[in-house]
Coordinates of C-alpha atoms in Angstrom, one line a residue:
X89 CA -0.9 16.1 -13.6
X90 CA 2.8 15.9 -12.8
X91 CA 4.1 18.3 -10.2
X92 CA 6.1 21.1 -11.8
X93 CA 9.7 21.2 -10.7
X94 CA 11.1 24.5 -9.4
X95 CA 13.3 26.8 -11.5
X96 CA 16.9 25.6 -11.3
X97 CA 16.0 22.0 -10.3
X98 CA 16.2 20.8 -13.9
X99 CA 13.7 18.5 -15.7
X100 CA 12.9 14.9 -15.3
X101 CA 11.1 12.6 -17.8
X102 CA 10.7 9.0 -18.7
X103 CA 11.9 8.3 -22.3
X104 CA 10.2 6.0 -24.8
X105 CA 12.9 3.3 -24.2
X106 CA 11.8 3.1 -20.5
X107 CA 14.9 5.0 -19.1
X108 CA 14.7 8.2 -17.1
X109 CA 16.4 11.3 -18.3
X110 CA 17.3 14.4 -16.2
X111 CA 18.3 17.6 -17.9
X112 CA 19.4 21.0 -16.5
X113 CA 20.4 24.3 -18.0
X114 CA 24.1 25.0 -17.4
X115 CA 24.3 28.3 -19.4
X116 CA 23.4 30.3 -22.5
X117 CA 25.2 30.9 -25.8
X118 CA 25.8 34.1 -27.7
X119 CA 22.3 33.9 -29.1
X120 CA 20.8 33.5 -25.6
X121 CA 19.8 29.9 -26.3
X122 CA 20.0 27.5 -23.4
X123 CA 22.9 25.1 -23.1
X124 CA 21.8 21.9 -21.4
X125 CA 23.4 18.8 -20.1
X126 CA 21.6 15.5 -19.3
X127 CA 22.0 12.2 -17.5
X128 CA 20.1 8.9 -17.8
X129 CA 19.3 6.0 -15.6
X130 CA 16.9 3.0 -15.5
X131 CA 15.4 4.0 -12.1
X132 CA 13.9 7.4 -11.3
X133 CA 15.7 7.9 -8.0
X134 CA 19.0 7.0 -9.6
X135 CA 18.4 9.6 -12.3
X136 CA 17.7 12.2 -9.6
X137 CA 21.0 11.3 -7.9
X138 CA 22.9 11.7 -11.1
X139 CA 21.1 15.0 -11.8
X140 CA 22.0 16.4 -8.4
X141 CA 25.7 15.3 -9.0
X142 CA 25.7 17.0 -12.4
X143 CA 24.4 20.2 -10.8
X144 CA 27.2 20.1 -8.2
X145 CA 29.8 19.5 -10.9
X146 CA 28.5 22.5 -12.9
X147 CA 28.3 24.7 -9.9
X148 CA 24.6 25.4 -10.1
X149 CA 23.4 23.5 -7.0
X150 CA 22.1 25.7 -4.2
X151 CA 23.4 23.8 -1.2
X152 CA 24.1 25.1 2.3
X153 CA 27.6 25.4 3.6
X154 CA 28.1 22.5 6.0
X155 CA 30.5 22.6 9.0
X156 CA 30.8 21.3 12.5
X157 CA 29.4 24.5 13.9
X158 CA 26.0 24.2 12.3
X159 CA 23.0 23.2 14.4
X160 CA 21.9 19.6 14.5
X161 CA 18.5 20.6 13.1
X162 CA 20.3 22.2 10.1
X163 CA 22.4 19.1 9.6
X164 CA 19.6 16.5 9.8
X165 CA 17.5 18.7 7.3
X166 CA 20.5 18.8 4.9
X167 CA 21.1 15.1 5.4
X168 CA 17.5 14.2 4.6
X169 CA 17.1 16.6 1.6
X170 CA 20.4 15.7 -0.1
X171 CA 21.2 12.1 0.8
X172 CA 17.8 10.4 1.6
X173 CA 14.7 12.0 0.1
X174 CA 15.4 11.3 -3.6
X175 CA 15.8 7.5 -2.8
X176 CA 12.6 7.2 -0.8
X177 CA 9.1 6.4 -1.9
X178 CA 6.4 8.9 -1.1
X179 CA 5.0 7.1 1.9
X180 CA 8.5 6.6 3.4
X181 CA 9.3 10.3 2.7
X182 CA 6.1 11.3 4.7
X183 CA 7.3 9.2 7.7
X184 CA 10.8 10.7 7.6
X185 CA 9.4 14.2 7.4
X186 CA 7.0 13.7 10.3
X187 CA 9.8 12.4 12.6
X188 CA 12.4 15.0 11.6
X189 CA 10.2 18.1 11.4
X190 CA 7.7 17.4 14.1
X191 CA 9.8 15.6 16.7
X192 CA 13.6 15.8 16.2
X193 CA 14.2 19.4 15.1
X194 CA 11.7 21.0 17.6
X195 CA 13.3 19.1 20.5
X196 CA 17.0 18.9 19.9
X197 CA 17.5 20.8 16.6
X198 CA 19.1 23.9 18.3
X199 CA 22.0 21.9 19.8
X200 CA 25.2 22.5 17.8
X201 CA 26.1 19.4 15.8
X202 CA 29.6 19.1 17.5
X203 CA 28.1 19.5 21.0
X204 CA 25.3 16.8 20.7
X205 CA 26.0 14.1 23.2
X206 CA 24.6 10.6 23.9
X207 CA 23.0 12.0 27.0
X208 CA 21.1 14.6 24.9
X209 CA 19.7 11.8 22.7
X210 CA 18.9 9.5 25.7
X211 CA 17.0 12.3 27.4
X212 CA 15.2 13.1 24.2
X213 CA 14.0 9.5 23.8
X214 CA 12.9 9.4 27.5
X215 CA 10.9 12.6 27.0
X216 CA 9.2 11.1 23.9
X217 CA 8.1 8.1 25.9
X218 CA 6.8 10.4 28.7
X219 CA 5.1 13.2 26.8
X220 CA 6.0 13.2 23.1
X221 CA 2.6 12.4 21.5
X222 CA 1.3 15.3 19.4
X223 CA -2.3 14.1 18.9
X224 CA -4.9 11.6 20.2
X225 CA -3.5 12.0 23.7
X226 CA -6.8 11.4 25.4
X227 CA -7.2 8.1 23.5
X228 CA -3.6 6.8 23.5
X229 CA -1.8 8.6 26.3
X230 CA 0.9 11.3 26.5
X231 CA 3.8 9.1 25.3
X232 CA 4.7 7.9 21.8
X233 CA 5.0 4.2 20.9
X234 CA 8.2 2.1 21.2
X235 CA 8.1 1.7 17.4
X236 CA 8.2 5.5 16.9
X237 CA 11.1 5.9 19.3
X238 CA 13.0 3.3 17.4
X239 CA 12.3 5.0 14.1
X240 CA 13.4 8.4 15.4
X241 CA 16.6 6.9 16.8
X242 CA 17.2 5.3 13.4
X243 CA 17.0 8.7 11.7
X244 CA 19.3 10.4 14.2
X245 CA 21.8 7.6 14.1
X246 CA 22.0 7.5 10.2
X247 CA 22.3 11.3 10.0
X248 CA 25.1 11.4 12.6
X249 CA 26.9 8.5 10.9
X250 CA 27.0 10.5 7.7
X251 CA 28.3 13.5 9.7
X252 CA 31.2 11.2 10.9
X253 CA 31.9 10.2 7.3
X254 CA 32.0 13.9 6.3
X255 CA 34.5 14.5 9.2
X256 CA 32.1 17.0 10.9
X257 CA 32.2 15.0 14.2
X258 CA 34.6 12.3 15.4
X259 CA 32.2 9.8 16.9
X260 CA 28.5 9.0 16.5
X261 CA 26.8 9.9 19.8
X262 CA 23.7 7.7 18.9
X263 CA 25.8 4.6 19.1
X264 CA 25.2 2.9 22.5
X265 CA 21.9 4.6 23.2
X266 CA 19.3 2.5 25.0
X267 CA 16.1 2.2 23.1
X268 CA 13.0 0.1 23.5
X269 CA 13.5 -3.5 22.2
X270 CA 11.9 -4.5 18.9
X271 CA 8.8 -6.6 19.6
X272 CA 7.6 -8.9 16.9
X273 CA 4.0 -8.2 16.2
X274 CA 1.8 -11.2 16.6
X275 CA 0.5 -12.6 13.4
X276 CA -3.2 -13.1 13.0
X277 CA -4.5 -15.7 10.6
X278 CA -8.1 -16.4 9.6
X279 CA -9.3 -20.0 10.0
X280 CA -10.9 -21.8 7.0
X281 CA -14.4 -21.4 8.6
X282 CA -13.7 -17.6 9.2
X283 CA -12.5 -17.3 5.6
X284 CA -15.8 -18.7 4.3
X285 CA -17.9 -16.5 6.5
X286 CA -15.7 -13.5 5.6
X287 CA -16.1 -14.0 1.8
X288 CA -19.9 -14.7 2.1
X289 CA -20.3 -11.4 3.9
X290 CA -18.0 -9.6 1.5
X291 CA -20.1 -10.7 -1.4
X292 CA -23.1 -9.1 0.2
X293 CA -21.2 -5.9 1.1
X294 CA -19.7 -5.4 -2.3
X295 CA -16.0 -6.1 -1.6
X296 CA -15.9 -9.8 -2.6
X297 CA -13.6 -9.6 -5.6
X298 CA -11.0 -7.4 -3.9
X299 CA -10.8 -9.6 -0.8
X300 CA -10.8 -12.8 -2.8
X301 CA -7.7 -11.6 -4.7
X302 CA -6.0 -10.7 -1.4
X303 CA -6.7 -14.2 0.1
X304 CA -5.7 -16.2 -3.1
X305 CA -2.5 -14.2 -4.1
X306 CA -1.0 -12.7 -0.9
X307 CA -0.7 -9.4 -2.6
X308 CA -0.3 -6.2 -0.5
X309 CA -3.3 -3.8 -0.2
X310 CA -1.6 -1.1 -2.3
X311 CA -0.6 -3.6 -5.0
X312 CA -4.2 -4.8 -5.3
X313 CA -5.6 -1.3 -5.5
X314 CA -3.0 -0.4 -8.1
X315 CA -4.1 -3.1 -10.5
X316 CA -5.3 -2.1 -14.0
X317 CA -7.1 -4.4 -16.4
X318 CA -4.1 -4.3 -18.8
X319 CA -2.1 -6.0 -16.0
X320 CA -4.2 -9.2 -16.3
X321 CA -3.9 -11.7 -19.2
X322 CA -7.1 -13.6 -19.1
X323 CA -5.8 -16.1 -21.7
X324 CA -2.7 -17.2 -19.7
X325 CA -3.9 -16.3 -16.2
X326 CA -0.9 -14.0 -15.6
X327 CA -1.2 -11.0 -13.4
X328 CA 1.6 -8.4 -13.5
X329 CA 2.2 -6.3 -10.4
X330 CA 3.7 -3.0 -11.6
X331 CA 2.4 -0.2 -9.3
X332 CA 0.8 0.4 -5.9
X333 CA -1.8 2.9 -4.5
X334 CA -1.1 4.5 -1.2
X335 CA -2.4 7.3 1.0
X336 CA 0.3 9.9 1.7
X337 CA -0.8 12.9 3.9
X338 CA -4.4 12.0 3.1
X339 CA -3.8 12.1 -0.6
X340 CA -3.9 9.1 -3.0
X341 CA -0.5 8.5 -4.6
X342 CA 0.3 6.0 -7.3
X343 CA 3.9 4.8 -7.1
X344 CA 6.2 1.9 -7.9
X345 CA 5.9 -1.3 -5.8
X346 CA 7.7 -1.5 -2.4
X347 CA 10.9 -3.2 -3.8
X348 CA 12.3 -4.4 -7.1
X349 CA 11.3 -8.0 -6.2
X350 CA 7.7 -6.7 -5.6
X351 CA 7.5 -6.2 -9.4
X352 CA 6.4 -9.7 -10.2
X353 CA 4.1 -12.0 -12.1
X354 CA 1.5 -14.2 -10.4
X355 CA -0.6 -17.0 -12.0
X356 CA -4.2 -16.6 -10.9
X357 CA -6.4 -19.6 -10.1
X358 CA -9.1 -20.3 -12.8
X359 CA -11.9 -19.5 -10.3
X360 CA -10.4 -16.1 -9.5
X361 CA -9.9 -15.4 -13.2
X362 CA -13.6 -16.2 -13.8
X363 CA -14.7 -13.8 -11.0
X364 CA -12.5 -11.0 -12.4
X365 CA -13.8 -11.6 -15.9
X366 CA -17.3 -11.1 -14.7
X367 CA -16.3 -8.0 -12.8
X368 CA -14.6 -6.5 -15.9
X369 CA -18.0 -6.8 -17.8
X370 CA -19.5 -4.4 -15.2
X371 CA -16.7 -1.9 -15.1
X372 CA -15.8 0.9 -17.5
X373 CA -12.7 2.1 -15.6
X374 CA -9.1 1.1 -16.4
X375 CA -8.7 0.3 -12.7
X376 CA -9.7 -3.2 -11.6
X377 CA -11.0 -1.7 -8.3
X378 CA -12.1 1.9 -9.1
X379 CA -13.3 4.4 -6.6
X380 CA -17.1 4.5 -6.4
X381 CA -16.8 8.3 -6.4
X382 CA -14.3 8.8 -9.3
X383 CA -13.8 5.9 -11.7
X384 CA -10.5 7.5 -13.0
X385 CA -8.9 6.6 -9.7
X386 CA -8.6 3.4 -7.6
X387 CA -10.3 2.9 -4.3
X388 CA -8.9 4.7 -1.3
X389 CA -6.8 2.3 0.9
X390 CA -8.1 3.7 4.1
X391 CA -11.7 3.4 3.0
X392 CA -11.0 -0.3 2.0
X393 CA -9.6 -1.0 5.5
X394 CA -12.7 0.5 7.2
X395 CA -15.0 -1.5 5.0
X396 CA -13.0 -4.7 5.7
X397 CA -13.3 -4.2 9.4
X398 CA -17.1 -3.8 9.1
X399 CA -17.2 -7.1 7.1
X400 CA -15.1 -8.9 9.7
X401 CA -17.4 -7.8 12.5
X402 CA -20.6 -8.7 10.6
X403 CA -19.2 -12.1 9.7
X404 CA -18.3 -12.8 13.3
X405 CA -14.5 -13.1 12.6
X406 CA -11.7 -11.8 14.8
X407 CA -10.3 -8.4 14.0
X408 CA -7.3 -8.6 11.7
X409 CA -5.3 -6.1 9.7
X410 CA -5.5 -6.2 5.9
X411 CA -1.9 -7.4 5.9
X412 CA -3.0 -10.4 7.9
X413 CA -4.9 -11.6 4.8
X414 CA -1.4 -11.9 3.2
X415 CA -0.3 -13.9 6.3
X416 CA -3.4 -16.1 5.9
X417 CA -2.6 -16.8 2.3
X418 CA 1.1 -17.6 3.0
X419 CA 0.3 -19.8 6.0
X420 CA -2.4 -21.7 4.0
X421 CA 0.0 -22.1 1.0
X422 CA 2.8 -23.6 3.3
X423 CA 0.3 -25.9 5.0
X424 CA -0.8 -27.2 1.6
X425 CA 2.7 -28.1 0.4
X426 CA 4.0 -24.9 -1.3
X427 CA 7.8 -24.7 -0.9
X428 CA 9.3 -21.6 0.7
X429 CA 11.2 -20.4 -2.4
X430 CA 8.1 -20.4 -4.6
X431 CA 6.1 -18.6 -1.9
X432 CA 8.8 -16.0 -1.4
X433 CA 8.7 -15.2 -5.2
X434 CA 5.0 -15.2 -5.3
X435 CA 4.5 -12.7 -2.4
X436 CA 7.5 -10.5 -3.4
X437 CA 9.9 -11.0 -0.6
X438 CA 13.5 -9.9 -1.2
X439 CA 14.8 -13.4 -0.3
X440 CA 13.5 -16.8 0.9
X441 CA 15.2 -16.1 4.2
X442 CA 12.7 -13.2 4.8
X443 CA 9.9 -15.7 4.3
X444 CA 11.4 -18.2 6.6
X445 CA 11.9 -15.6 9.3
X446 CA 8.2 -14.4 9.1
X447 CA 6.6 -17.9 8.8
X448 CA 8.9 -19.9 11.0
X449 CA 5.9 -21.3 12.9
X450 CA 4.6 -22.8 9.6
X451 CA 7.9 -24.1 8.4
X452 CA 8.6 -25.8 11.8
X453 CA 5.3 -27.7 11.4
X454 CA 6.4 -28.7 7.8
X455 CA 9.8 -30.0 9.2
X456 CA 8.0 -32.1 11.8
X457 CA 5.7 -33.7 9.2
X458 CA 8.7 -34.3 6.9
X459 CA 10.6 -36.0 9.8
X460 CA 7.5 -38.2 10.4
X461 CA 7.4 -39.2 6.7
X462 CA 11.1 -40.1 6.7
X463 CA 10.6 -42.2 9.9
X464 CA 7.7 -44.0 8.2
X465 CA 9.4 -44.7 4.9
X466 CA 13.1 -45.0 5.6
X467 CA 12.8 -46.1 9.3
X468 CA 10.0 -48.5 8.4
X469 CA 8.1 -47.3 11.5
X470 CA 4.5 -47.8 10.5
X471 CA 3.2 -46.9 14.0
X472 CA 4.0 -43.2 13.3
X473 CA 1.3 -41.3 11.5
X474 CA 1.0 -37.7 10.5
X475 CA -1.5 -35.7 12.7
X476 CA -3.2 -34.4 9.6
X477 CA -3.1 -37.7 7.6
X478 CA -6.4 -38.4 6.0
X479 CA -8.1 -41.7 5.3
X480 CA -9.3 -42.4 1.7
X481 CA -12.9 -41.7 2.9
X482 CA -11.9 -38.4 4.5
X483 CA -9.9 -37.3 1.4
X484 CA -12.9 -38.0 -0.9
X485 CA -15.2 -35.7 1.2
X486 CA -15.2 -32.1 0.2
X487 CA -15.2 -29.5 3.1
X488 CA -18.7 -28.3 3.9
X489 CA -19.5 -24.7 3.3
X490 CA -20.1 -22.6 6.4
X491 CA -23.8 -22.3 7.2
X492 CA -23.8 -18.5 7.4
X493 CA -26.3 -15.9 6.4
X494 CA -24.8 -12.5 5.7
X495 CA -25.7 -9.7 8.1
X496 CA -27.7 -6.9 6.5
X497 CA -25.9 -3.7 7.1
X498 CA -27.4 -0.2 7.4
X499 CA -26.0 1.0 4.1
X500 CA -26.3 -0.1 0.5
X501 CA -23.3 -1.1 -1.6
X502 CA -21.3 2.0 -2.9
X503 CA -22.5 3.0 -6.4
X504 CA -25.9 1.4 -6.2
X505 CA -27.9 4.5 -5.2
X506 CA -30.6 4.5 -2.5
X507 CA -34.2 3.5 -2.2
X508 CA -36.8 5.1 0.0
X509 CA -40.3 3.9 0.8
X510 CA -42.6 6.9 0.4
X511 CA -45.8 5.0 1.3
X512 CA -47.3 1.5 1.0
X513 CA -47.7 2.0 -2.8
X514 CA -44.7 4.1 -3.8
X515 CA -40.9 3.7 -3.7
X516 CA -38.3 6.3 -4.7
X517 CA -34.9 5.5 -6.1
X518 CA -32.1 8.1 -6.2
X519 CA -28.6 8.1 -7.7
X520 CA -26.2 11.0 -6.9
X521 CA -22.9 10.6 -8.8
X522 CA -20.2 13.2 -9.0
X523 CA -19.6 14.8 -12.5
X524 CA -16.1 15.2 -14.0
X525 CA -16.1 18.8 -12.9
X526 CA -16.5 17.8 -9.3
X527 CA -20.2 18.8 -9.0
X528 CA -22.7 16.2 -7.7
X529 CA -26.1 15.8 -9.3
X530 CA -29.1 13.7 -8.3
X531 CA -31.8 11.9 -10.4
X532 CA -34.9 10.1 -9.1
X533 CA -37.2 7.3 -10.3
X534 CA -40.4 6.0 -8.8
X535 CA -42.2 2.6 -8.8
X536 CA -45.0 0.8 -7.0
X537 CA -42.9 -2.0 -5.6
X538 CA -39.3 -2.2 -4.3
X539 CA -38.4 -4.9 -6.9
X540 CA -39.5 -2.6 -9.7
X541 CA -37.7 0.3 -8.2
X542 CA -34.5 -1.7 -8.0
X543 CA -34.8 -2.5 -11.7
X544 CA -35.5 1.1 -12.8
X545 CA -32.7 2.4 -10.6
X546 CA -30.2 0.0 -12.1
X547 CA -31.1 1.2 -15.6
X548 CA -30.8 4.8 -14.4
X549 CA -27.4 4.2 -13.0
X550 CA -26.2 2.5 -16.2
X551 CA -27.4 5.5 -18.3
X552 CA -25.8 8.1 -16.0
X553 CA -22.5 6.3 -15.9
X554 CA -22.5 6.2 -19.7
X555 CA -23.2 9.9 -19.9
X556 CA -20.4 10.7 -17.3
X557 CA -17.9 8.5 -19.2
X558 CA -18.8 10.3 -22.5
X559 CA -18.3 13.6 -20.8
X560 CA -14.9 12.5 -19.5
X561 CA -13.8 11.5 -23.0
X562 CA -15.0 14.8 -24.4
X563 CA -12.9 16.7 -21.8
X564 CA -9.8 14.6 -22.5
X565 CA -10.2 15.3 -26.3
X566 CA -10.5 19.0 -25.6
X567 CA -7.4 19.0 -23.4
X568 CA -5.3 17.1 -26.0
X569 CA -6.1 19.7 -28.7

């Protein structure tokens, strides 16, 4: 259900033609009927900007009076609420709010805006590094990370730059501050052997399809979890990325992709299409990867990350982030001859230069191989051979599959119930789903062998899922009346 806007904020809706419309009441006629004005835009945040401007023009916006005597805490709050918030995605908003309301305002918010100096900011950053951490101090120490200091400095600098533009202060005291240097995080890439072991273990642990999509498309975690079956054309192989699922303040939020270029179309390999088609036959949800607890919602990104780490450990692979699966795809694609421009479009980068900057190590190797080819063909130097050049016999041989047996974990796959051995001649199967009203129920079956118990339990799960889906449909029909 959409969050209701407060009285005086106006209304916001998406029209049938795809544009966003903002409307606000500007007065009432002699018959006490509301007089409204509206604005439209293609993007939601642009519509919000126009709506706020309309409210200002009509004299109905409830803004604070700003001047150079106000406290820095009041100014940075005003700056965030009126110049930034409406343009930010939910996850970015959460980051801004944590930095502004948990660190910046409590520490330097009471200093008058016109009196804030570079020394005040420099001391603030030093205190953050010394004792600024608010939680997990026993595990991570008293000071915050260099990355957080840089982000906080960025917020302060931007807010103060806007104050300069508004003639509230003459110079920006954040300019010239010394902050920790930006350190490029080391990229981790799975080797071909690790990829095979990883996927073998993922098939056993019930996350195979999701991780296969990640490794063969380079999609971000949120984009994969935001997929719906309507986004996939099984006839043409096209996959349309239109939304993402993210955790914001421990709540699952569905939003637009990271950037405009992130809204893209990918052509799936036939093998992946076949795997997804088989998965669709087993799923009643509109989501490609629904939550095992509530099929009306996608999987939780944090839960997926934890499961992935378990799979990596059981498969004997090095520990990597989910985003490193994206790096693995990109590095593999470049190594196999995909050009940078095509890769940039496929993974949704703003420009090919971004791709070049991130994967410079791979592109340098491509340049060296290209130079060797030129030397061999144009320079007629047959003594030079590419390091990875294959002989005809080598090219005809297919890579051997990793000889790996998946590790049996302690827990069964989500949504498959549980089986308990009562005695040598009796097994109990139990399935405990959550109903649409939030209540959890349990049903049991019994059998003489584990194999028979598995069969009966699978039938029970299928029946209960059908009943739950029917109940969801009934509730939706009642709500639509």
